[in-house]
Coordinates of C-alpha atoms in Angstrom, one line a residue:
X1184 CA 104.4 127.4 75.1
X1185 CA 106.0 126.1 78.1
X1186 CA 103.8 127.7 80.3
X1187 CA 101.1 126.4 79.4
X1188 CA 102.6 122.9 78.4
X1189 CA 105.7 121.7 80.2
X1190 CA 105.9 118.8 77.9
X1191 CA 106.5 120.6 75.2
X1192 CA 110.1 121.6 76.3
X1193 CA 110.8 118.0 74.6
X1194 CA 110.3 119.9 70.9
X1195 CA 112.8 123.1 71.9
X1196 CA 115.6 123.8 70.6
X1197 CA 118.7 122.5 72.3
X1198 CA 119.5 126.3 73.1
X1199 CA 115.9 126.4 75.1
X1200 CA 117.2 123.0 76.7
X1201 CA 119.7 124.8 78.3
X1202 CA 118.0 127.9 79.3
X1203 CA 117.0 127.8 83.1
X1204 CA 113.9 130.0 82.9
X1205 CA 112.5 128.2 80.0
X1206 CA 113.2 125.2 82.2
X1207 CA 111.6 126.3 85.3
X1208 CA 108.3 127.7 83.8
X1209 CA 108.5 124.0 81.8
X1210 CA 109.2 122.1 85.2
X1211 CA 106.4 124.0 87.4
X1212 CA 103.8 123.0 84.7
X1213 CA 104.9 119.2 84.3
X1214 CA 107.3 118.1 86.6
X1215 CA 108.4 115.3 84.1
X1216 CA 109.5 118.2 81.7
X1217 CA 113.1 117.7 83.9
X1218 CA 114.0 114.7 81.1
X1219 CA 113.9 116.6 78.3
X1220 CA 115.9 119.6 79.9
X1221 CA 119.6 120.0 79.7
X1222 CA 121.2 117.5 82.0
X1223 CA 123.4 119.9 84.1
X1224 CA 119.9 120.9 85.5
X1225 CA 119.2 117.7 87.1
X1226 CA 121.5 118.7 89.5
X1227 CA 119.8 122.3 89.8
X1228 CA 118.6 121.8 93.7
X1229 CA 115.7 125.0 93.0
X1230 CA 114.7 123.4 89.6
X1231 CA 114.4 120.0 90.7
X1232 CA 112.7 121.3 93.7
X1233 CA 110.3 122.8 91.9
X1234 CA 110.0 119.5 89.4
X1235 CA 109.3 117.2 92.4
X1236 CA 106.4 119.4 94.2
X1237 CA 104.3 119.4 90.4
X1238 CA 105.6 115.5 89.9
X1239 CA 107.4 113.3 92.7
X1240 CA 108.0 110.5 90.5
X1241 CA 110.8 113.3 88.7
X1242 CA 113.2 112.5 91.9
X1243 CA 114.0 109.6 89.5
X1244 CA 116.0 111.9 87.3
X1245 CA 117.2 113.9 89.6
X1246 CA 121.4 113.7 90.0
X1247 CA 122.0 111.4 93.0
X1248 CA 122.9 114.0 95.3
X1249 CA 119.6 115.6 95.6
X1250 CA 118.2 112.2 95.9
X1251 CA 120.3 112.0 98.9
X1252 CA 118.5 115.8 99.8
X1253 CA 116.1 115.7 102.5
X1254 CA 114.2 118.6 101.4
X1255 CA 114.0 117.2 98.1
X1256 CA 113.1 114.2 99.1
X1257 CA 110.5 115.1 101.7
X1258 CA 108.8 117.2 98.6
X1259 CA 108.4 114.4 96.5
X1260 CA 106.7 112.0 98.8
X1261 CA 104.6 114.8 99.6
X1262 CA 103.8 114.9 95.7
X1263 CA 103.9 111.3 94.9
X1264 CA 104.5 108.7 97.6
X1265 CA 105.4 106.3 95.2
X1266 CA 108.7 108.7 94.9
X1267 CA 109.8 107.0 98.2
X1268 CA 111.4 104.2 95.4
X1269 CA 113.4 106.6 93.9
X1270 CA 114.9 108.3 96.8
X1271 CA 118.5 106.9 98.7
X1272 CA 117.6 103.9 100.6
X1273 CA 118.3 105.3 103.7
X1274 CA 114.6 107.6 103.9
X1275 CA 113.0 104.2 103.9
X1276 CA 113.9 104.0 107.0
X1277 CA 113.4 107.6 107.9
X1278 CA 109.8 108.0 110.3
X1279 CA 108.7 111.2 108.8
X1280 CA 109.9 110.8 104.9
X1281 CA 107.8 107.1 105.1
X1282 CA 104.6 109.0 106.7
X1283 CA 104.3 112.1 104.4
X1284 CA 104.9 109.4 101.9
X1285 CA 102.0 106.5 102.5
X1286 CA 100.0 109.8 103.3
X1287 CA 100.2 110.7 99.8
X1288 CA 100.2 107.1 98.3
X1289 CA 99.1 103.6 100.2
X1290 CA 101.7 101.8 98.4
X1291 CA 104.9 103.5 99.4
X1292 CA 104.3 101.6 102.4
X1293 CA 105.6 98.4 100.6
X1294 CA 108.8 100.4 99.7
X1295 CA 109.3 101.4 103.8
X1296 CA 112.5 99.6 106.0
X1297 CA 111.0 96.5 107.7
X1298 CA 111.7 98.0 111.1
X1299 CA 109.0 101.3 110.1
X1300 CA 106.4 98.4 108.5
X1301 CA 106.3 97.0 111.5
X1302 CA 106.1 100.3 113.5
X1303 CA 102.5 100.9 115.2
X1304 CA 102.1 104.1 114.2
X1305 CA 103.2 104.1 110.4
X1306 CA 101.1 101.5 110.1
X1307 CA 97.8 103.3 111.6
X1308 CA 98.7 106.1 109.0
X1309 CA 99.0 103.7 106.2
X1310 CA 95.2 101.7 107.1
X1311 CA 93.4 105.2 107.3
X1312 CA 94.5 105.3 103.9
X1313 CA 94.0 101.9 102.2
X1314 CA 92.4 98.8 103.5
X1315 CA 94.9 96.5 101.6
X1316 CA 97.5 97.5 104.0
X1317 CA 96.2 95.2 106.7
X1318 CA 97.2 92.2 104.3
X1319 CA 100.8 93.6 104.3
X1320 CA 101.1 93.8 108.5
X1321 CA 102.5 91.4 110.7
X1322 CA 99.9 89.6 112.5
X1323 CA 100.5 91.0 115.6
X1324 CA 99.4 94.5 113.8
X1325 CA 96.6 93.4 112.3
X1326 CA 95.4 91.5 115.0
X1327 CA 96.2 95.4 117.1
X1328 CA 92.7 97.0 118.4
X1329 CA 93.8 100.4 117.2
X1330 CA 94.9 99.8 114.1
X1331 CA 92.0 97.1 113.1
X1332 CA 89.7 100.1 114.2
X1333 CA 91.4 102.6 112.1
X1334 CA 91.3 100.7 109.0
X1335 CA 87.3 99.6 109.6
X1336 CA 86.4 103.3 110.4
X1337 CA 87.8 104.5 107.5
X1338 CA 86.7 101.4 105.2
X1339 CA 84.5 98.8 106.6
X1340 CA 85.5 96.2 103.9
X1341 CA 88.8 95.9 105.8
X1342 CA 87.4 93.3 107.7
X1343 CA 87.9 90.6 105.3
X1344 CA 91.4 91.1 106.4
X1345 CA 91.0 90.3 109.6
X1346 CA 91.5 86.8 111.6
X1347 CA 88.3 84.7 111.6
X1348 CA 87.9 85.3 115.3
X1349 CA 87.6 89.1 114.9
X1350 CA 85.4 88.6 112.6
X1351 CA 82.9 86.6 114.6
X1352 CA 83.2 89.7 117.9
X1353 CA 80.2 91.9 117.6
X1354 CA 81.8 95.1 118.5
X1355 CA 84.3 94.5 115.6
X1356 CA 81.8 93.6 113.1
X1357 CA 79.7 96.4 114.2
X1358 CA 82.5 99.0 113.2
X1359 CA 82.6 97.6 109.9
X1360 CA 78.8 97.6 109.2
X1361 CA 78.3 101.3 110.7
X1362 CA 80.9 102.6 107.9
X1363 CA 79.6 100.2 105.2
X1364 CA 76.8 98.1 105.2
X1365 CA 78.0 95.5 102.5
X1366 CA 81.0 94.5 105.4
X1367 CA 78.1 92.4 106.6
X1368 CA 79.3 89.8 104.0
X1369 CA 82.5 89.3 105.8
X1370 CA 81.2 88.5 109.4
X1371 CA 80.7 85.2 111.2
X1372 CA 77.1 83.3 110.2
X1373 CA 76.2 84.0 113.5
X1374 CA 76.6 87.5 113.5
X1375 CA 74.8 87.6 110.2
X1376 CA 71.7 86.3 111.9
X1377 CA 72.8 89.3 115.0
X1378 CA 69.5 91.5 114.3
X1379 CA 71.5 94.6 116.6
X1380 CA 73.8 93.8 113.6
X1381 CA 72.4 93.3 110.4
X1382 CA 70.0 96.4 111.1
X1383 CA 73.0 98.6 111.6
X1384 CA 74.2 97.7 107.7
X1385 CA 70.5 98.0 106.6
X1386 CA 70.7 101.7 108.7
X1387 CA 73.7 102.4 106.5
X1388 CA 72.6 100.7 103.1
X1389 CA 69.2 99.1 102.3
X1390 CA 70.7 96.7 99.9
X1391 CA 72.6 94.9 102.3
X1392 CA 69.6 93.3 103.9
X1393 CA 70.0 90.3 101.4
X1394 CA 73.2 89.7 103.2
X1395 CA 71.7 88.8 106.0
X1396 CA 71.4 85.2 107.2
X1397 CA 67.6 83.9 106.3
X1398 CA 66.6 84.1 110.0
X1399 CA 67.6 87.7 110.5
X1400 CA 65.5 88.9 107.4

């Protein structure tokens, strides 16, 4: 039943509890099948390995040595960045534990040392992957030609995180507009009435031509 249900380790008997290979096939179905095993296996280094790559967010019952496990660790962000919480506080500060894990989920970036949030490239990583990041950056970042770029390429609607001056530079806005057209609502009045501008969001969506300033349309 296992096998095809991991969660259903929670109705075996305590003897099938404590049997590792009804708790691995359990585990490599549903991660979170790990809380209803035996405890002794939380400390199992191939079971909880093999919990964390179906379910990162299993790290969080995992004995605190293998929290403290790199490999482990790494796996779990790799699964479920939001794992990064769950994991010894010193991989928050750890470059390539905090990238594998905004990779996998924008958030984690919240749960990253101060020193890596305000690191150039962690932070490029973390805008390709969610706009809302730019709102978490130091100024200095967000106000950063490669990482403003990043985030508009991969979501125009990042520019309403950006400084009122960007938003009024035509290049910038232009960015925003090629990836999506509706960014238009976020640029300067005078770049709404841009007609290089507003046709390069009409190129990409039709519907944005009512976002235009009246003397563009």
């Amino acid at each position: 039943a296992v096998q095809q249900d991991g969660h259903s380790l929670v109705y075996a008997s305590s003897r099938l509890k404590a049997d590792r290979g009804v708790v691995g096939a359990a585990v490599q179905q549903d991660g979170h099948a790990l809380v209803f095993a035996s405890p002794a296996f939380r400390g199992d280094r191939d079971l909880v390995l093999a919990a964390v790559e179906q379910d990162g967010h299993t790290l969080s019952y995992a004995d605190e040595a293998l929290r403290e496990d790199f490999d482990v660790v790494l796996q779990a962000v790799r699964s479920t960045g939001h794992a990064l919480l769950f994991a010894h506080e010193r991989f928050r500060a750890d470059r390539r534990v905090v990238m594998e894990a905004v990779q996998s989920d924008w958030q984690a970036f919240g749960y990253a040392a101060p020193e890596l949030r305000s690191d150039r490239e962690v932070a490029a990583v973390a805008v390709r992957a969610n706009r809302q990041v730019l709102a978490m950056l130091p100024a200095e970042l967000r106000n950063d030609p490669v990482i403003y770029l990043q985030a508009l390429r991969a979501d125009g609607h990042a520019l309403v995180y950006l400084a009122e001056g960007l938003r009024a530079q035509k290049d910038v806005v232009l960015e925003a507009v090629k990836q999506d057209g509706h960014a238009l609502s976020y640029a300067s009045e005078e770049l709404r009435r841009d007609r290089d501008v507003v046709m390069e969001a009409v190129a990409e969506d039709g519907l944005t031509f009512g976002l235009a300033a009246l003397e563009a349309r």
